PDB file of C-alpha atoms in Angstrom:
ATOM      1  CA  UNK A   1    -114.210 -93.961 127.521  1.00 48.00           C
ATOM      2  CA  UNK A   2    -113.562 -93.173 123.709  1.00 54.00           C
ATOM      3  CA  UNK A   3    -111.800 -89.733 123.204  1.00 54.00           C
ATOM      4  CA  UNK A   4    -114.885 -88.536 120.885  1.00 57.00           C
ATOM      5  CA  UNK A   5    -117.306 -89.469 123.542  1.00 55.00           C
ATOM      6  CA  UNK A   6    -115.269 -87.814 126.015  1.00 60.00           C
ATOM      7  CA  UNK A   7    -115.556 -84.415 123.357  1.00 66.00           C
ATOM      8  CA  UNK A   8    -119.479 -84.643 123.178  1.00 77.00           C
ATOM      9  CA  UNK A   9    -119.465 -81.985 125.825  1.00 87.00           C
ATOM     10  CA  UNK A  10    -117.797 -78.982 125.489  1.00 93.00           C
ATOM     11  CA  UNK A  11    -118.763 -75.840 127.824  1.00 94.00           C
ATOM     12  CA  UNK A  12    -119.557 -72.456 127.066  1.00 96.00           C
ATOM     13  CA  UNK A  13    -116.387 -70.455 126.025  1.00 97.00           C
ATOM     14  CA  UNK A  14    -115.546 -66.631 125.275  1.00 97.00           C
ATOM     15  CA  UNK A  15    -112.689 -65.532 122.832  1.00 97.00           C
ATOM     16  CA  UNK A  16    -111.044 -62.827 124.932  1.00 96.00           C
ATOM     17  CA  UNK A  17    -108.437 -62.184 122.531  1.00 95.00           C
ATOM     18  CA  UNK A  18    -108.067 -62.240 118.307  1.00 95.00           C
ATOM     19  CA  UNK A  19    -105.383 -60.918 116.162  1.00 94.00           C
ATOM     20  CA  UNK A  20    -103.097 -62.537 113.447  1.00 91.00           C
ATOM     21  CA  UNK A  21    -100.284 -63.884 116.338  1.00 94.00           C
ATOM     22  CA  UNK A  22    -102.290 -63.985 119.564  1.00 96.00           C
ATOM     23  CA  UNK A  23    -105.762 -65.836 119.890  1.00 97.00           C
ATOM     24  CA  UNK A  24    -107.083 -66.151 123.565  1.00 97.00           C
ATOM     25  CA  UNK A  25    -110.042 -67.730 125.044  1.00 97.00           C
ATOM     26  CA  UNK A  26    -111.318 -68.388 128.409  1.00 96.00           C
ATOM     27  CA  UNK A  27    -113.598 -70.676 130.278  1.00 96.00           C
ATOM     28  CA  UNK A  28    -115.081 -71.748 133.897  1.00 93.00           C
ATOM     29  CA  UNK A  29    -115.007 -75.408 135.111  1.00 90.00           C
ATOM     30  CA  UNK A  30    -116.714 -76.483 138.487  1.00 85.00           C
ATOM     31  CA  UNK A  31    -115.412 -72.994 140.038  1.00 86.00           C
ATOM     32  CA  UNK A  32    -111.855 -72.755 138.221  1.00 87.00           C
ATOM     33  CA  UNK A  33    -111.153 -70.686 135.462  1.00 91.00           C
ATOM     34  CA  UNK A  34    -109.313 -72.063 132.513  1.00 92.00           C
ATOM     35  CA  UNK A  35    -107.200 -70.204 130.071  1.00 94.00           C
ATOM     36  CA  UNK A  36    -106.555 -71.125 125.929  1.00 95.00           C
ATOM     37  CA  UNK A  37    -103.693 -69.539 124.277  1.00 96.00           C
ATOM     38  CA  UNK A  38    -101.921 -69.870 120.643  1.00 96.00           C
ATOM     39  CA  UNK A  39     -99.305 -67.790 119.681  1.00 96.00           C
ATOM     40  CA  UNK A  40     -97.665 -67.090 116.091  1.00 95.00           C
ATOM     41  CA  UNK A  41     -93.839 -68.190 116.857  1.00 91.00           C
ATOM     42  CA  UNK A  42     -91.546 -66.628 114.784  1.00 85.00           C
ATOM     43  CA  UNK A  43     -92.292 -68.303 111.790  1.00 87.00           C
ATOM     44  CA  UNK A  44     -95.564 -67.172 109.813  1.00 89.00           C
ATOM     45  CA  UNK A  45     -97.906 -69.660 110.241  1.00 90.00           C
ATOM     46  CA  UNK A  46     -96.387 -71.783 113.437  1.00 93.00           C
ATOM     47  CA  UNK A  47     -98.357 -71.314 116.450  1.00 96.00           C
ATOM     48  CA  UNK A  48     -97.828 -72.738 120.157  1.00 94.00           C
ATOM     49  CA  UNK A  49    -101.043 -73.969 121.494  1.00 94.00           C
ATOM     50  CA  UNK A  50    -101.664 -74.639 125.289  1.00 93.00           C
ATOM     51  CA  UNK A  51    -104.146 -74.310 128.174  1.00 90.00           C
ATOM     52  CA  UNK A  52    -104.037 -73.645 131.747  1.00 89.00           C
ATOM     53  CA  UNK A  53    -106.264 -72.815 134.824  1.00 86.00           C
ATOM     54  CA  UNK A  54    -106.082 -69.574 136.462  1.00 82.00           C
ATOM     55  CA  UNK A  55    -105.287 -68.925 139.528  1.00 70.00           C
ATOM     56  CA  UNK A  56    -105.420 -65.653 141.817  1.00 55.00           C
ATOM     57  CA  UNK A  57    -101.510 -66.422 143.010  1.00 55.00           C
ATOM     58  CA  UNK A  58    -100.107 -68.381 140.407  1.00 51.00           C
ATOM     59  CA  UNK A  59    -101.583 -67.275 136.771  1.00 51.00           C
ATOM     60  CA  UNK A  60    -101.065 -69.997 134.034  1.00 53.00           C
ATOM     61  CA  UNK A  61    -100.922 -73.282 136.109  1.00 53.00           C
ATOM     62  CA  UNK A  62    -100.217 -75.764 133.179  1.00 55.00           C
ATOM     63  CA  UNK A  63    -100.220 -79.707 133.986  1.00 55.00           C
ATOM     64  CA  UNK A  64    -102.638 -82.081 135.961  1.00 55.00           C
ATOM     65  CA  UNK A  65    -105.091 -80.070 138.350  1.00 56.00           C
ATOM     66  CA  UNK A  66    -106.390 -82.611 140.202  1.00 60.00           C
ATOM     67  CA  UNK A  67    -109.918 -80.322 140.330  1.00 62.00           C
ATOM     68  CA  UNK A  68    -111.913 -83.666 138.484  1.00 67.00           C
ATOM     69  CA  UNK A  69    -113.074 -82.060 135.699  1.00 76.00           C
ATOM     70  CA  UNK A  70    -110.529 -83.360 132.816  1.00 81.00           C
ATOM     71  CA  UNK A  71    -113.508 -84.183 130.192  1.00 85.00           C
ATOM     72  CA  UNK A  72    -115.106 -80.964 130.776  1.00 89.00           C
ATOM     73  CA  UNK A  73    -111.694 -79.296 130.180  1.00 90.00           C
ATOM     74  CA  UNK A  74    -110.483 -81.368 127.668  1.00 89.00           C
ATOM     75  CA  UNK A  75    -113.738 -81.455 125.900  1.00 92.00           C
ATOM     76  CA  UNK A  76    -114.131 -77.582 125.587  1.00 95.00           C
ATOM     77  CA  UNK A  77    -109.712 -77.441 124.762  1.00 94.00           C
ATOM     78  CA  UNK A  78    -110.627 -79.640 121.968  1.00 93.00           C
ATOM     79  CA  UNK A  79    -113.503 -77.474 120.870  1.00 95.00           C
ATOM     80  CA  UNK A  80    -111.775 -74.326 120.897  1.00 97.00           C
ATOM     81  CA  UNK A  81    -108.401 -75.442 119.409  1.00 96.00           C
ATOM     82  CA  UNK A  82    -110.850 -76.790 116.489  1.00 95.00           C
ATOM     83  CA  UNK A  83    -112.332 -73.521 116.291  1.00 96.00           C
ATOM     84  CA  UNK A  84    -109.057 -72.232 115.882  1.00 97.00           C
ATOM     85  CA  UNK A  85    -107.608 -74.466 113.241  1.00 95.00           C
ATOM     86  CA  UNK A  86    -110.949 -73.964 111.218  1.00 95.00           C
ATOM     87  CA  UNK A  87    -110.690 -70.337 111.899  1.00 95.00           C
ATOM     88  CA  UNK A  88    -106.690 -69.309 111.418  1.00 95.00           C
ATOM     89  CA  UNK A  89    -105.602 -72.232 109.256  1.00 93.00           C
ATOM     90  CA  UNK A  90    -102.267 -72.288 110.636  1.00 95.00           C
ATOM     91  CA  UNK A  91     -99.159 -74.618 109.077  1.00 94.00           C
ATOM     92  CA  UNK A  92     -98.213 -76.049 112.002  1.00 95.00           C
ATOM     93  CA  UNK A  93     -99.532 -76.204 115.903  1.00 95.00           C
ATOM     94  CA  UNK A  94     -97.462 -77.413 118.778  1.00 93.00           C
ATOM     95  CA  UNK A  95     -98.368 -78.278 122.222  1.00 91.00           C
ATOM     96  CA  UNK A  96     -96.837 -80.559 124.636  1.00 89.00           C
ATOM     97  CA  UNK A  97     -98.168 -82.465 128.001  1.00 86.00           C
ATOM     98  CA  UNK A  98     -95.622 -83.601 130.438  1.00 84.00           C
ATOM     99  CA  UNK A  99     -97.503 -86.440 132.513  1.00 82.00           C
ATOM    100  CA  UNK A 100     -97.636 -89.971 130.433  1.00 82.00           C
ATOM    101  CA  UNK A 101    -101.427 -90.592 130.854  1.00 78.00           C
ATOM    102  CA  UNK A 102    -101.731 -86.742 128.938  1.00 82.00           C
ATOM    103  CA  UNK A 103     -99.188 -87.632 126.331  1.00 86.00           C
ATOM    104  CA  UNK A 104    -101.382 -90.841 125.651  1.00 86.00           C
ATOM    105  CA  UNK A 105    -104.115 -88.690 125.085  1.00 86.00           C
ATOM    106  CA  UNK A 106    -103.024 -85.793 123.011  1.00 87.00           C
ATOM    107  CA  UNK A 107    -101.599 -87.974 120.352  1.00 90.00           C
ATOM    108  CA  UNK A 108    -104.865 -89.256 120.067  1.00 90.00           C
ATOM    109  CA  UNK A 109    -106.360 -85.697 119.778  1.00 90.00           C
ATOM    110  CA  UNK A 110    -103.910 -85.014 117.710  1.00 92.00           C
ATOM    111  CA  UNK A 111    -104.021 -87.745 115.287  1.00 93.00           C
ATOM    112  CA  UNK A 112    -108.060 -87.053 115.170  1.00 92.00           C
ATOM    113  CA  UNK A 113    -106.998 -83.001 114.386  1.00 93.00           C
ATOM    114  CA  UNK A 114    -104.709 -84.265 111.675  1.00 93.00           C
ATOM    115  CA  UNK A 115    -107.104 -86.577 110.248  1.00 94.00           C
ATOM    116  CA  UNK A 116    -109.656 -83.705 110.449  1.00 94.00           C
ATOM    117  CA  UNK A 117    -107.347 -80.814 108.745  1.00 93.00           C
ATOM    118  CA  UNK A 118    -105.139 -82.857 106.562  1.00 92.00           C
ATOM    119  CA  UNK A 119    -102.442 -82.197 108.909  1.00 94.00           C
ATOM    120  CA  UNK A 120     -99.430 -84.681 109.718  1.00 94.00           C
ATOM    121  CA  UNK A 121     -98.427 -85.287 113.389  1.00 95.00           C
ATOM    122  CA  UNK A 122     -94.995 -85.785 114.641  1.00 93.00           C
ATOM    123  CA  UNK A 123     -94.027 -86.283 118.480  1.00 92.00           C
ATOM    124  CA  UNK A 124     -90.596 -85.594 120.284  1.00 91.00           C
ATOM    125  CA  UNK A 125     -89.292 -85.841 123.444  1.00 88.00           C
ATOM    126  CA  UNK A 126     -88.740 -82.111 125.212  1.00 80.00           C
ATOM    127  CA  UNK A 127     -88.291 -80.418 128.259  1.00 79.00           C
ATOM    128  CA  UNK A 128     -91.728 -80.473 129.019  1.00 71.00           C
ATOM    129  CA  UNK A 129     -92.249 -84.125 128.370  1.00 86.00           C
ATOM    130  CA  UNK A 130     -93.815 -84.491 125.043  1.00 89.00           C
ATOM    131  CA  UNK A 131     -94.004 -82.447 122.241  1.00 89.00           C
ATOM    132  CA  UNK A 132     -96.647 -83.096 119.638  1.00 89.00           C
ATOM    133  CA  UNK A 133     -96.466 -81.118 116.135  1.00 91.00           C
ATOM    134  CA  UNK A 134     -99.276 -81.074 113.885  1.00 91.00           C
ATOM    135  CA  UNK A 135     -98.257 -79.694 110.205  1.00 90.00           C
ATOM    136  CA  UNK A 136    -100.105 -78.921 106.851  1.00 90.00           C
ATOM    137  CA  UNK A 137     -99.319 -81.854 104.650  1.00 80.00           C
ATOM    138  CA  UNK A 138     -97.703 -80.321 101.154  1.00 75.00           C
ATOM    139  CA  UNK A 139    -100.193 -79.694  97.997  1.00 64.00           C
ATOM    140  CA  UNK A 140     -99.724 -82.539  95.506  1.00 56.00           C
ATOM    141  CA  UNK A 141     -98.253 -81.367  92.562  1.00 48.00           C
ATOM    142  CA  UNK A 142    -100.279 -81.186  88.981  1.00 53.00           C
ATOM    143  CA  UNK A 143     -98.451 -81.461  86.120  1.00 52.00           C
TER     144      UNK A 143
END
């Protein structure tokens, strides 16, 4: 499957949070509740971007859930996140996915943000497997 056919399909979602360094949004997926966050680091204008499902004992499960669902998921991430970046206009994003077949996709997603937002994308190795950076390119300068 393509990653924009696997984005055609984004569920209903409800911002449960908006200021200028914490956006938060929330969603339901076959009977699990899902979690969006980006938050202003301590740079202006640098955000840290990730999503999780919710859970009654463990809040902010991040990583492979095994509930089936990834398109649904990663469909309505996608769609929020773009909201986002439409919205905020940050400098830079960051996220990171720590199993390789997630890594494959979000550089995809990323590069197709970038492309999008005239954003650059860089990757790195972390402690959570793969950091990907997505950054305003600079304004050409007239002379």
């Amino acid at each position: 499957m393509k990653l924009s056919e696997s984005l055609n399909s984004p569920l209903p979602y409800k911002w449960t949070k908006k200021n200028n360094f914490l956006r938060r949004a929330e969603f339901d997926v076959g009977g699990a509740k899902y979690g969006w966050k980006a938050m202003e680091g301590a740079m202006e204008g640098m955000w840290h971007v990730e999503f999780y499902i919710k859970n009654k004992d463990v809040d902010d499960i991040q990583g492979v859930t095994g509930t089936g669902n990834e398109f649904k998921v990663f469909a309505t991430v996608a769609k929020i996140t773009d909201e986002f970046l439409s919205d905020v206009k940050p400098k830079s994003i960051v996220f990171s996915a720590k199993e390789a077949s997630r890594q494959k996709l979000y550089i995809r997603f990323a590069k197709k943000l970038a492309s999008k937002y005239n954003m650059e994308v860089r990757t790195k190795p972390s402690s959570k497997g793969m950091s990907f950076t997505l950054f305003s390119k600079p304004a050409e300068l007239k002379l």
